[in-house]
XYZ file of C-alpha atoms in Angstrom:
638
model
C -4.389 -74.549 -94.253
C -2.877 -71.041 -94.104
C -4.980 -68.763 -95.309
C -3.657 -66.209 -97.672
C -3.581 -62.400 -96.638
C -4.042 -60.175 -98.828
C -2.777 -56.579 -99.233
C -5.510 -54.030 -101.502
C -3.278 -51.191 -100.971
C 1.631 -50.266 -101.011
C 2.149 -47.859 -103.073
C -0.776 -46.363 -104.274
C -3.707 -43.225 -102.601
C -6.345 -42.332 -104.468
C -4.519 -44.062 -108.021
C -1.493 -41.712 -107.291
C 1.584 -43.448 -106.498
C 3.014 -41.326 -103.708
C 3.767 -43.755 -100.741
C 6.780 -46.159 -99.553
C 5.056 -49.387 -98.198
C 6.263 -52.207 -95.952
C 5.029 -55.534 -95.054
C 5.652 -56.934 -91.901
C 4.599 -60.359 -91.248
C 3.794 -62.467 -88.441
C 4.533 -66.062 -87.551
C 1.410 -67.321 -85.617
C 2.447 -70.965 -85.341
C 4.560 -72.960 -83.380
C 6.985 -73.814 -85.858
C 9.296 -71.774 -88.168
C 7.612 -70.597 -91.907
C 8.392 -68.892 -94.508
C 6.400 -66.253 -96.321
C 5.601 -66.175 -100.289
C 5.250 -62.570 -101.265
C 3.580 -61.620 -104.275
C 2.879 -58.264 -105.890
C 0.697 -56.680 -108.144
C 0.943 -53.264 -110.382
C -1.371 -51.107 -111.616
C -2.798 -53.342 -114.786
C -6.221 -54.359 -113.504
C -7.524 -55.893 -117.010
C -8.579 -59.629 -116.828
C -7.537 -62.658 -119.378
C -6.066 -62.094 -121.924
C -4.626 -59.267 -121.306
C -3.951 -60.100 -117.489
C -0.511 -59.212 -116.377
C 0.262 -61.576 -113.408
C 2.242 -60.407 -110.499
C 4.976 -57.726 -111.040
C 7.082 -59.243 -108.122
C 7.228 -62.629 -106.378
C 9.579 -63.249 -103.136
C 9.880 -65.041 -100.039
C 10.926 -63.792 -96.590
C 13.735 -65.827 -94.570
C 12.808 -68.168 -92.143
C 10.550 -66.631 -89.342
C 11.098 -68.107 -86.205
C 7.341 -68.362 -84.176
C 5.963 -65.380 -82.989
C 8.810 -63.411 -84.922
C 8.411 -61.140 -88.074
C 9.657 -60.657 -91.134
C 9.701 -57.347 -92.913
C 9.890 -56.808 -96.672
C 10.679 -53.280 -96.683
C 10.693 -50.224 -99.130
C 13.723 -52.014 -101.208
C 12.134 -55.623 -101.795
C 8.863 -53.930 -103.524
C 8.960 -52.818 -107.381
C 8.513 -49.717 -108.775
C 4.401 -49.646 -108.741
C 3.172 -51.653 -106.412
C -0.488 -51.477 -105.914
C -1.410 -54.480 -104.245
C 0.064 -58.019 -102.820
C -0.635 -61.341 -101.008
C 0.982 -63.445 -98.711
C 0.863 -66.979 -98.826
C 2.762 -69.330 -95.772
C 5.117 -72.122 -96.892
C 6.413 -75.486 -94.571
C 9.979 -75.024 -93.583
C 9.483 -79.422 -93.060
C 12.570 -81.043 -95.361
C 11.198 -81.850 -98.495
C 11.471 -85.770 -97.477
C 8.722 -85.279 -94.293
C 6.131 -84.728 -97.091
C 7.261 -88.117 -99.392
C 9.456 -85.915 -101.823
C 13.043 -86.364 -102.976
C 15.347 -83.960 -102.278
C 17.834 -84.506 -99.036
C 17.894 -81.615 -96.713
C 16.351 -79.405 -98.670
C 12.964 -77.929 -97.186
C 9.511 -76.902 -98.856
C 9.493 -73.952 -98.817
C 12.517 -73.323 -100.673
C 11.649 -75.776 -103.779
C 8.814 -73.606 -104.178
C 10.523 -70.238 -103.928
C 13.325 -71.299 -106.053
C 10.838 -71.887 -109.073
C 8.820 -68.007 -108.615
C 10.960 -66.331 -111.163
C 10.123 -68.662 -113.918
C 6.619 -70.273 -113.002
C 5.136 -66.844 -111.479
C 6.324 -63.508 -112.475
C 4.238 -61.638 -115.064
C 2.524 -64.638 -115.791
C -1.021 -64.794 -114.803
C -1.790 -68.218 -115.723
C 1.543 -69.279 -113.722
C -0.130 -67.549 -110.566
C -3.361 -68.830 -110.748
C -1.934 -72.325 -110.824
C -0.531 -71.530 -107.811
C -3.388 -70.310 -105.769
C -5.545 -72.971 -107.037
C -3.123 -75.547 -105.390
C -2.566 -73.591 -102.284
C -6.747 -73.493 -101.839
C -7.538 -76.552 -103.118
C -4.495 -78.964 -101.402
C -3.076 -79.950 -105.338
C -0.395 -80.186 -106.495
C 1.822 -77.551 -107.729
C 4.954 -78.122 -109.874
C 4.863 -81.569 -108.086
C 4.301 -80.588 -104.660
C 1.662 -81.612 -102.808
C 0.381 -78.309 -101.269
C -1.878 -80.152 -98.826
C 1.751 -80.739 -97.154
C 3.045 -77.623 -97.889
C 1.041 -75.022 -96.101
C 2.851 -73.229 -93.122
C 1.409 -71.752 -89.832
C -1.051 -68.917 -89.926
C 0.242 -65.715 -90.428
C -0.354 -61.608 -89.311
C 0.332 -59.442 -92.061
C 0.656 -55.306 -91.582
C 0.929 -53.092 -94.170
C 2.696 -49.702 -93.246
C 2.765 -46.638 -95.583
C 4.868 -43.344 -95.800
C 2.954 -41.410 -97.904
C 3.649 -38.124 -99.655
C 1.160 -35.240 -97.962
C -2.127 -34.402 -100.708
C -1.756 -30.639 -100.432
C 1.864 -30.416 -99.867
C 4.734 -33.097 -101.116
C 6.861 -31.782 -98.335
C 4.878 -33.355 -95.532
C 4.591 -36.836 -94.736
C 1.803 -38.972 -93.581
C 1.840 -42.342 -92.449
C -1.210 -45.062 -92.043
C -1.217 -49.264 -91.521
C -3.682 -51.482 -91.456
C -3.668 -55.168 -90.841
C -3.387 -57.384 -93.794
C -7.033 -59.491 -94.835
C -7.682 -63.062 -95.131
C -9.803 -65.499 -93.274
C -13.080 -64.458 -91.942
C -12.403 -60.966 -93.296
C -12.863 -62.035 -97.116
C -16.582 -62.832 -95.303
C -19.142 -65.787 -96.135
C -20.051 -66.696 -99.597
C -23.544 -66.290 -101.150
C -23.761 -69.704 -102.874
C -27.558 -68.429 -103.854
C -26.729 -65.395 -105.701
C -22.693 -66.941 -106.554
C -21.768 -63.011 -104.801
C -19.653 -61.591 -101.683
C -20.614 -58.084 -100.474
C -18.723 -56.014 -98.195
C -19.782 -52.297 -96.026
C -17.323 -49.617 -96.201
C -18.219 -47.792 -92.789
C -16.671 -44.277 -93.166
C -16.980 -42.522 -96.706
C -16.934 -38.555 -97.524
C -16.243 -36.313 -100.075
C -15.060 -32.836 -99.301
C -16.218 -33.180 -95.529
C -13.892 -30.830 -93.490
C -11.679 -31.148 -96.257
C -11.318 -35.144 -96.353
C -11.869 -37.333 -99.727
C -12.457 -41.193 -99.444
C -10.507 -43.558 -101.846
C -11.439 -47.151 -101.937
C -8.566 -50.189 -102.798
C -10.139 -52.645 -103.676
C -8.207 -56.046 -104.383
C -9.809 -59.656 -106.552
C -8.792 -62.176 -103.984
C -10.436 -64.821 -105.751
C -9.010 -67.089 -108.753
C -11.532 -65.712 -111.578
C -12.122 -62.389 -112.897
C -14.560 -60.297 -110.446
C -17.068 -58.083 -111.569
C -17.923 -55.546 -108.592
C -20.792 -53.233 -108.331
C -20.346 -50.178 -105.720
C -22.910 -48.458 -103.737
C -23.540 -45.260 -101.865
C -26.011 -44.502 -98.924
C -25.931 -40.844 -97.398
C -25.663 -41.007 -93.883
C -28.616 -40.644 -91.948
C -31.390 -41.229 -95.026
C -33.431 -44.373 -94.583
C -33.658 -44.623 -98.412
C -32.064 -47.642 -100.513
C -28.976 -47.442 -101.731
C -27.691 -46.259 -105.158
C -25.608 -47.467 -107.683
C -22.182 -45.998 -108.000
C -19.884 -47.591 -110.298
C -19.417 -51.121 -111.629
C -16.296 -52.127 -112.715
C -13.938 -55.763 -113.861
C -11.092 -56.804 -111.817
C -8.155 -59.581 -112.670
C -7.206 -61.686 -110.132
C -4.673 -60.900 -107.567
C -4.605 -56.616 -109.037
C -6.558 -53.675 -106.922
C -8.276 -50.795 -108.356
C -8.750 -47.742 -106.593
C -12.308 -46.045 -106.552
C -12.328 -42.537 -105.999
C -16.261 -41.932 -104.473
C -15.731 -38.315 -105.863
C -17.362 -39.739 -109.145
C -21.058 -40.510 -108.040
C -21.691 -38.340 -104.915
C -21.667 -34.043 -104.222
C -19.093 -32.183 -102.865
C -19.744 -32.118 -98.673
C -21.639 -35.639 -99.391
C -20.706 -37.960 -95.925
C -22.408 -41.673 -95.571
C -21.370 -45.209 -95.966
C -20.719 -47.377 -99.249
C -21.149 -51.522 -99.916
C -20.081 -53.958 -102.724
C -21.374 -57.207 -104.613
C -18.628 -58.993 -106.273
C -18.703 -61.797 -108.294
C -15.210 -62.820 -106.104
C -13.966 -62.287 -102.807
C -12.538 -58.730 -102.276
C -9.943 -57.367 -99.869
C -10.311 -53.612 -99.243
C -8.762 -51.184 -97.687
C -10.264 -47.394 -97.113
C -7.867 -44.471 -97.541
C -9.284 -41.153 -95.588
C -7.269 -38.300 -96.627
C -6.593 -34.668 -96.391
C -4.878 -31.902 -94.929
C -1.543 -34.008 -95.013
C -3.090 -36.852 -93.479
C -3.768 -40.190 -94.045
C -6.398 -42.322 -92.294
C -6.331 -46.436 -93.589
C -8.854 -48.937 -92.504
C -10.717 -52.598 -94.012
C -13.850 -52.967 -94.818
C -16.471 -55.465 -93.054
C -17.453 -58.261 -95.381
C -21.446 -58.374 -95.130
C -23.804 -60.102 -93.077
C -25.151 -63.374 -94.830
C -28.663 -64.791 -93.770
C -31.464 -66.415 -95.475
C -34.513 -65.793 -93.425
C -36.195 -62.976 -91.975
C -35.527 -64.007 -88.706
C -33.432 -66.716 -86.744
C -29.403 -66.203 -86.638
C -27.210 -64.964 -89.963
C -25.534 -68.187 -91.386
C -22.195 -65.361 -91.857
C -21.298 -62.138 -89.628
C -18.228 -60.202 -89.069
C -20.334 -58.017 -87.036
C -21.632 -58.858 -83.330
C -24.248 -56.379 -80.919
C -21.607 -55.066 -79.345
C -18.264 -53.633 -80.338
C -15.258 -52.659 -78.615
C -12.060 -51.497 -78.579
C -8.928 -49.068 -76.570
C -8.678 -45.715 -77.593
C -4.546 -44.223 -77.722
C -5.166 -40.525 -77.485
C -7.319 -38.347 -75.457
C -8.402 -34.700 -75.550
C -6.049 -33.586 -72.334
C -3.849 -33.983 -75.837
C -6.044 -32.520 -78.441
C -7.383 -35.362 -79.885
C -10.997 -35.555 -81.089
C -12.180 -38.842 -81.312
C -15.692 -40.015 -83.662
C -17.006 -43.675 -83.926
C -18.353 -44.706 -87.259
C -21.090 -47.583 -86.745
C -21.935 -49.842 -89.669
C -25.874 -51.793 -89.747
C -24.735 -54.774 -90.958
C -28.757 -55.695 -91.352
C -30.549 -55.181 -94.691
C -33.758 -54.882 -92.728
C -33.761 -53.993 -89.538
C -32.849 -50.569 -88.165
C -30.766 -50.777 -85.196
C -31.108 -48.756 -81.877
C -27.298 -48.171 -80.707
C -25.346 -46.492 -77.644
C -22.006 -45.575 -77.727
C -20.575 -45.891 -74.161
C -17.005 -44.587 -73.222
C -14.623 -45.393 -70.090
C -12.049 -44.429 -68.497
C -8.272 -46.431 -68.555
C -9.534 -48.102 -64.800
C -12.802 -49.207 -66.825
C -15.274 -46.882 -65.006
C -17.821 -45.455 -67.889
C -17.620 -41.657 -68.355
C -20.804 -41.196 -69.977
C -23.101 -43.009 -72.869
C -24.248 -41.167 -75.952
C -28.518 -40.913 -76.062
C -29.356 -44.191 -78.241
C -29.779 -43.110 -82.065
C -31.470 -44.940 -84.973
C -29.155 -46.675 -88.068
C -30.684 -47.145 -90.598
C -30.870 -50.501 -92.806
C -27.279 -51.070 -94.117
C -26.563 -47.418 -93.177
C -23.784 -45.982 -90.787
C -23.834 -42.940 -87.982
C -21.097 -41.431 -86.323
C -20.563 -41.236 -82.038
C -18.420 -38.053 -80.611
C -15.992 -38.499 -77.643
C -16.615 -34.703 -77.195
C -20.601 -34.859 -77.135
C -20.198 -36.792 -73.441
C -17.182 -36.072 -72.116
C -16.803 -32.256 -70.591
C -14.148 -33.713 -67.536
C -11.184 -31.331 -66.565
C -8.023 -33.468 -67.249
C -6.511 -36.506 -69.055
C -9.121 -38.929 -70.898
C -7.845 -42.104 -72.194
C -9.276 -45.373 -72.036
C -11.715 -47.433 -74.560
C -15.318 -47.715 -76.131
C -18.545 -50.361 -76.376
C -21.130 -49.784 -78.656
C -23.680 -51.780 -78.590
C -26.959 -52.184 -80.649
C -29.634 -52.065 -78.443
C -33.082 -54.070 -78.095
C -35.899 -51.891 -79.590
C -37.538 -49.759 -77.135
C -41.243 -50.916 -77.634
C -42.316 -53.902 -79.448
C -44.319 -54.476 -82.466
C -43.471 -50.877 -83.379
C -41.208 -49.445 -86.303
C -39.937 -46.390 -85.016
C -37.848 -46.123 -88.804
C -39.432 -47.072 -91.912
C -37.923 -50.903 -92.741
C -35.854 -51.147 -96.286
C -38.133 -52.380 -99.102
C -39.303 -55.956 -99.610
C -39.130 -56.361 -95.539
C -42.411 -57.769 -93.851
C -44.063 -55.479 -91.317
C -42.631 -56.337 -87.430
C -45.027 -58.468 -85.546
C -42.507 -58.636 -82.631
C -39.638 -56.797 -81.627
C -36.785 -57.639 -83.125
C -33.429 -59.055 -82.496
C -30.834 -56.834 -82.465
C -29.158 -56.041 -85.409
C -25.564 -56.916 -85.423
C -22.766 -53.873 -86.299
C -19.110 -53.181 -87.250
C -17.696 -49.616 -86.311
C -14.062 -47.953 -86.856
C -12.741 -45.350 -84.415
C -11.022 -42.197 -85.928
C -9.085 -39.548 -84.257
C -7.743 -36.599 -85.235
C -5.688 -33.668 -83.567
C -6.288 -30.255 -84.784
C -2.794 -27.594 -84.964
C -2.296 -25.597 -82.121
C -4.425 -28.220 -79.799
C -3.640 -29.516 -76.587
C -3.397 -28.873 -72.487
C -6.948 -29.599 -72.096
C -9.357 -28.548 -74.770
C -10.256 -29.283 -78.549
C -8.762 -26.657 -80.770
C -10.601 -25.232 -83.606
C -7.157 -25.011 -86.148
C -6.548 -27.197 -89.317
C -6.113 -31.206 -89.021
C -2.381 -31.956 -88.921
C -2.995 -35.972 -87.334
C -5.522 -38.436 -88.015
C -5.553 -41.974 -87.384
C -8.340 -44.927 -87.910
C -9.220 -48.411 -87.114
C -11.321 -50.931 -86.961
C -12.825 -52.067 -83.772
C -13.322 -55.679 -82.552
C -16.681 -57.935 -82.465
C -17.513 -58.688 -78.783
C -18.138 -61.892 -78.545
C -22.396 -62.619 -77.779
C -23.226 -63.119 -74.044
C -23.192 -66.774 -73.190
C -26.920 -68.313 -72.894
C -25.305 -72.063 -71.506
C -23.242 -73.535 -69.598
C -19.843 -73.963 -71.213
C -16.548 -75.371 -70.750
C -15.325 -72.907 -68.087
C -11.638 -73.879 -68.682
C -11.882 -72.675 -72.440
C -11.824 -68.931 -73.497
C -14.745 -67.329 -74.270
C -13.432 -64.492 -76.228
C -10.465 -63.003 -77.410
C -7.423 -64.972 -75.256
C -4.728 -64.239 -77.891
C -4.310 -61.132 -80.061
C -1.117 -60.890 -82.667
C 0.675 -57.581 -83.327
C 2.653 -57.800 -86.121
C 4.541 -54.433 -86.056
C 6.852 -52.670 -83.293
C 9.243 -50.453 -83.191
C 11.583 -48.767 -80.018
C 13.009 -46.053 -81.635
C 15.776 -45.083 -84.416
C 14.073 -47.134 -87.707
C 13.442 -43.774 -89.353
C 12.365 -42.173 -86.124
C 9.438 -43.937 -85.632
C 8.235 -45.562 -81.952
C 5.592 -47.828 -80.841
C 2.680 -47.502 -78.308
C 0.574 -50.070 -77.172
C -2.967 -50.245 -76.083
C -4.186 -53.130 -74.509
C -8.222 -53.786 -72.940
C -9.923 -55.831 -71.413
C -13.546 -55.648 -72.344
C -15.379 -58.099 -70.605
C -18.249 -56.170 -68.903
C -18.508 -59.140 -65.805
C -16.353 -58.084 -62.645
C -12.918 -59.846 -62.160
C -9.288 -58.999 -63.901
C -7.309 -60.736 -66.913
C -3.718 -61.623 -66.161
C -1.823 -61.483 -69.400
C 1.343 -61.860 -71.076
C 2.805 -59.835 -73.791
C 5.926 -61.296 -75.551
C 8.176 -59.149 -77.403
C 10.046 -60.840 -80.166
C 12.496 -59.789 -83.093
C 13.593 -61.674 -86.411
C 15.322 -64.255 -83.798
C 12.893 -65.174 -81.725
C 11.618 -64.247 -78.103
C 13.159 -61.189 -76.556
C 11.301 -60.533 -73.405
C 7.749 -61.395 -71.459
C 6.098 -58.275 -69.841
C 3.383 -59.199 -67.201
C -0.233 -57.173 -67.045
C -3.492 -57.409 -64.687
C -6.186 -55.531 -66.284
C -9.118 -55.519 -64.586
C -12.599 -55.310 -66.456
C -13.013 -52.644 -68.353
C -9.586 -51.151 -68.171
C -6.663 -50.447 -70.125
C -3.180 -50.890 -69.822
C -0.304 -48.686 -71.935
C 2.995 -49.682 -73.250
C 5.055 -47.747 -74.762
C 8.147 -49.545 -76.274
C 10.412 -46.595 -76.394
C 10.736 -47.302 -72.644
C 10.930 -51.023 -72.512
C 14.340 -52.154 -71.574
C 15.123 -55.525 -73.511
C 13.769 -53.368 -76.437
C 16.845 -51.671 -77.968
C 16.975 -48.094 -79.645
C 17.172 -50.268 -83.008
C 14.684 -52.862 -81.803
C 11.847 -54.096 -84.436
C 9.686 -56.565 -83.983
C 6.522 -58.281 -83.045
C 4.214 -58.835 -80.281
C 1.552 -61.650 -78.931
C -0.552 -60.785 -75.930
C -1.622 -64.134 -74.492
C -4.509 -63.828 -71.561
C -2.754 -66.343 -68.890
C -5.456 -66.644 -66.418
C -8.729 -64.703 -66.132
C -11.674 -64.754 -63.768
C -14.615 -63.212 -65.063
C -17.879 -65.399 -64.268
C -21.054 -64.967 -66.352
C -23.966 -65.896 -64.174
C -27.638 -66.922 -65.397
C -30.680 -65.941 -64.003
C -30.721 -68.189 -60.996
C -27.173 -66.956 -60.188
C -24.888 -70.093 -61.523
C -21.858 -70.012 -63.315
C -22.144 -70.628 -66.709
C -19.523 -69.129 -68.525
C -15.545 -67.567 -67.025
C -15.081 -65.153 -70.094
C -12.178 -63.780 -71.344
C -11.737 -60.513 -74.078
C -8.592 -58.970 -75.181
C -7.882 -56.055 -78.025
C -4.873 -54.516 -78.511
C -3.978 -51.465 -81.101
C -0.685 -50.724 -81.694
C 0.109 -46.558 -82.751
C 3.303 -45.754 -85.304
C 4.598 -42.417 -84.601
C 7.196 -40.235 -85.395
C 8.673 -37.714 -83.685
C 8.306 -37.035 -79.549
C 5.205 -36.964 -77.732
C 1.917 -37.205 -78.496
C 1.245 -33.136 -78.861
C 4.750 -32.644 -80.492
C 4.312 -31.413 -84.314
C 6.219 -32.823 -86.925
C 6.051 -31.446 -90.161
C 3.017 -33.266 -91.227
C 1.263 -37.057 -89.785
C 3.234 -38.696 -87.239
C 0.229 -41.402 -86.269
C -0.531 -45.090 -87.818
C -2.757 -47.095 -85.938
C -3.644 -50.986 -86.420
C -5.585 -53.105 -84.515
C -3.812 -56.098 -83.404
C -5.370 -59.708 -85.211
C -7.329 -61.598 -82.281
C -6.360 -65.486 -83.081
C -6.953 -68.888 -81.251
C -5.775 -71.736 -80.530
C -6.265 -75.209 -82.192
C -5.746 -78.496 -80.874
C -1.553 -79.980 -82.137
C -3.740 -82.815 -82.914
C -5.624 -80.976 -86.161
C -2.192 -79.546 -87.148
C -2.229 -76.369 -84.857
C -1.009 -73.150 -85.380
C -0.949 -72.223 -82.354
C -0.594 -74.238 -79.406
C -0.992 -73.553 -75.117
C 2.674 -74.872 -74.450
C 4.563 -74.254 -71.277
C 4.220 -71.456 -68.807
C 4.925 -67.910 -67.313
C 5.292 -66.045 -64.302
C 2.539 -63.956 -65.449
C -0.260 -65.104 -63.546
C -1.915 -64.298 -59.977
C -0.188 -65.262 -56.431
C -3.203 -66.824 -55.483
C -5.955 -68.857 -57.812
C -9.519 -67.473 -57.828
C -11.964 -68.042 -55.400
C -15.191 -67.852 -56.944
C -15.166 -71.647 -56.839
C -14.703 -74.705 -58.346
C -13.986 -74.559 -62.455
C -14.568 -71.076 -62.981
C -10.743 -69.850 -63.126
C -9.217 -69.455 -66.691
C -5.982 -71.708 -67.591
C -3.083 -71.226 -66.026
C -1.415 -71.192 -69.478
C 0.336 -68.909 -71.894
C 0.737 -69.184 -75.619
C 4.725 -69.849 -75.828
C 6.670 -70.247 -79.449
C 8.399 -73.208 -78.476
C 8.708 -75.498 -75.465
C 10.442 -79.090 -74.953
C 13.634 -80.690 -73.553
């Protein structure tokens, strides 16, 4: 099935409803689908009183790889939260029904107005039958489901200090692995909110948090100050209907000038989304669903997190952009020793940070500026990486409660991290300046995949091969552009040849070709791209056509030819990056990393055809150990 994504946060910052949301969503399949929108206002209060969804629509049909938007016009008054679910566009008869011509997805839609809106026991019938495969006003859902889809949410919001200043944010739509791994002991989920202040240079913290499960959630929060190897503190607990999204403003339970990280138990599985704001700006990332393991020791049987993390950075100080990494512990026990390492766009490392403790579910922040003194430009990405401990048998940090004494050294704990950047007035041509925030942006950076310890199928990725971008603009929608940041963060020499397709509502538009080499970066920036109209919006896929990075073990042999993509895609409005517009120009999300399934299991995404993106010549490392010569294409056939 398709999972459902989920959307904690439209209309709503902080519980005040000053922002204009869109959804843009992406088809991920090979076939056309059809979205099912649903939306929630600000009535949080479970059954009886439970309100259902304030608006229920569906999108036309969205060709594969193409978006759909459902702007400002096709979301009530109040929206504070949504989901998307993805319908078959098959005819009605491919799935045993009656009904002609007519397709799935539109015997469902047609039914929303009466079955769904404000009813809450209408919409839990039909999330139970799109998660369990039943039936549904005589569908069989099992045959319903479309391809997977990439959902990004992207907000105009009103500035906090003054209403005449705008700020904009995104972040990517959660479902999937991002609602995390299920405690079946404890019947819980639990989920780390990285980067949380109150009052810190002027910046509050406002959690959305969403019930994406089919019961009523109860949700405990709690605090941890940053840097204080103490356990963590209750904050607030609170009940939650299904489908609706509360905000929690951490200003209740923590001290002006208080900075650390948060988590949450919940009964259900959550979506959240973290709002960062102040000074007219607007900073929106997700939350990490928690770590699950059972044993002291031995692999977690859940992570979102890995011992490395990576990701492109847009912006650089030649600009006057200060960038900060904030690293999540995703261990309950183990501190972690971490290293923030930064390079340049051609992959060469500037500098690394000094390794630093984290404590036990606790969070520390990394500073561009700290390593980086070089005259000039500075763009390019970031690996941190949680580091084996530097002696064994030794606690250099006092473990959290409850956790036996270390008779070896332990395995490195595994970590999340979100990159934030923000330009300061008055800043640019080569230095940081000291005036008020007037741009922020934030995002969450991408699990590296764990270093392979056996031989593997060489011809299959190893990685990231395929990352979706749901949102791009040229120019002219409301004078917002596109930039795109794509890396390649494998750390073994070699280059990724790669294909990004452009598509609009119609389909495929254009195919630009890349060779990034290990470590690099490449930069697009769509206002320049020529099939790409000053009215163009659309989508993106970057597809990794043929890669050759071996992975050699100890004796020297291939085991492994991996492959790692991440894209982030920046909003702005306005000229360049140092131009001034009357409040925040910037939204950044990180583009969805998806794979491919065999068309046997009902894929969603499929290696079909070709391109001309790939190298002259094949590798010649040796036998088996160059990547497919194969692109994800949307359709292909005679």
């Amino acid at each position: 099935m398709a999972d459902p994504v989920h959307l904690p946060a439209l209309a709503f910052r902080a519980g005040e409803d000053a922002c204009d949301g869109e959804v843009e969503v992406q088809n991920l399949g090979t076939e056309p689908a059809k979205a099912l929108l649903t939306v929630w206002g600000t009535t949080t209060a479970c059954a009886p009183r439970c309100a259902g969804p304030v608006g229920v629509g569906c999108s036309g049909l969205i060709a594969p790889g193409g978006m759909w938007r459902f702007g400002r016009d096709d979301l009530p008054s109040g929206s504070a939260s949504g989901a998307v679910y993805s319908l078959s566009t098959r005819p009605l008869t491919a799935i045993g029904l009656a009904g002609g011509r007519g397709l799935v997805a539109d015997r469902i839609c047609r039914g929303l107005n009466a079955n769904v809106l404000y009813r809450c026991d209408g919409y839990l019938s039909l999330k139970r039958a799109y998660e369990t495969g039943g039936a549904y006003q005589g569908i069989p859902m099992a045959r319903a489901y479309g391809p997977p889809l990439a959902v990004e949410v992207f907000r105009s919001c009103a500035g906090d200090v003054s209403k005449l200043h705008t700020a904009l944010a995104s972040y990517a739509g959660i479902g999937g692995r991002d609602f995390g791994g299920r405690d079946h002991v404890f019947d819980i989920s639990s989920y780390h909110v990285t980067l949380v202040n109150h009052g810190r240079d002027g910046f509050e913290t406002a959690l959305a948090v969403q019930n994406g499960g089919p019961n009523c959630a109860s949700v405990e929060l709690w605090v941890q100050e940053r840097g204080v190897c103490r356990p963590s503190r209750p904050c607030k607990v609170f009940n939650l209907a299904q489908g609706a999204s509360q905000t929690v403003d951490l200003a209740e339970c923590v001290a002006d000038g208080w900075e650390g990280a948060a988590w949450l138990n919940s009964s259900e599985p959550l979506a959240v989304a973290v709002d960062v704001f102040g000074h007219d700006t607007l900073m929106t990332y997700a939350a990490a669903p928690a770590e699950l393991r059972y044993s002291w020791d031995g692999p977690p049987e859940f992570t979102a997190g890995s011992p490395a993390v990576v990701g492109p950075l847009i912006f650089g100080r030649d600009r006057g952009w200060d960038t900060r990494i904030h690293v999540q512990n995703l261990s309950s026990v183990t501190p972690a020793w971490v290293r923030a390492t930064f390079l340049d766009p051609d992959g060469a490392p500037i500098d690394a940070t000094p390794p630093e403790w984290v404590c036990p579910f606790g969070s520390r922040t990394f500073r561009v500026a700290a390593v980086d003194r070089r005259p000039g430009p500075w763009v390019g990405s970031v690996r941190v990486e949680s580091l084996p401990w530097p002696t064994p048998a030794s606690t250099p940090m006092p473990p959290a409660p409850g956790a036996p004494p270390p008779t070896a050294t332990p395995a490195r704990a595994n970590i999340t991290a979100v990159a934030e950047l923000m330009r300061r007035r008055g800043a640019g041509g080569g230095g940081l300046a000291v005036g008020e925030v007037e741009s922020a942006l934030a995002y969450n950076l991408l699990a590296a995949p764990p270093a392979p310890e056996r031989r593997t199928g060489l011809g299959e990725p190893q990685g990231a091969a395929l990352v979706a971008v749901p949102h791009l603009v040229a120019t002219g929608d409301a004078g917002v552009a596109s930039r795109l940041a794509v890396a390649n963060h494998v750390r073994e020499p070699g280059a990724t040849h790669a294909a990004v397709l452009l598509f609009d509502v119609n389909g495929l538009v254009d195919v630009t070709c890349l060779r990034i080499a290990s470590g690099a970066v490449a930069y697009l920036d769509l206002g320049g791209w020529g099939h790409a109209g000053p009215a163009f919006v659309g989508s993106a896929v970057v597809s990794a056509t043929a890669w050759d990075h071996a992975a050699l073990d100890a004796h020297g042999r291939t085991i492994a030819n991996r492959v790692g993509l991440a894209a982030v895609a920046v909003q702005q409005v306005g000229g360049d990056a140092g131009a001034a517009v009357g409040g925040d120009a910037f939204g950044a999300t990180a583009g969805v990393p998806f794979r491919r399934e065999s068309p046997a299991t009902g894929s969603a995404a499929a290696w079909l055809g070709s391109t001309d993106c790939r190298p002259a010549t094949r590798p010649t490392r040796g036998p088996g150990t160059e990547g497919p010569w194969r692109a994800w294409l949307p359709w292909a056939g005679g």
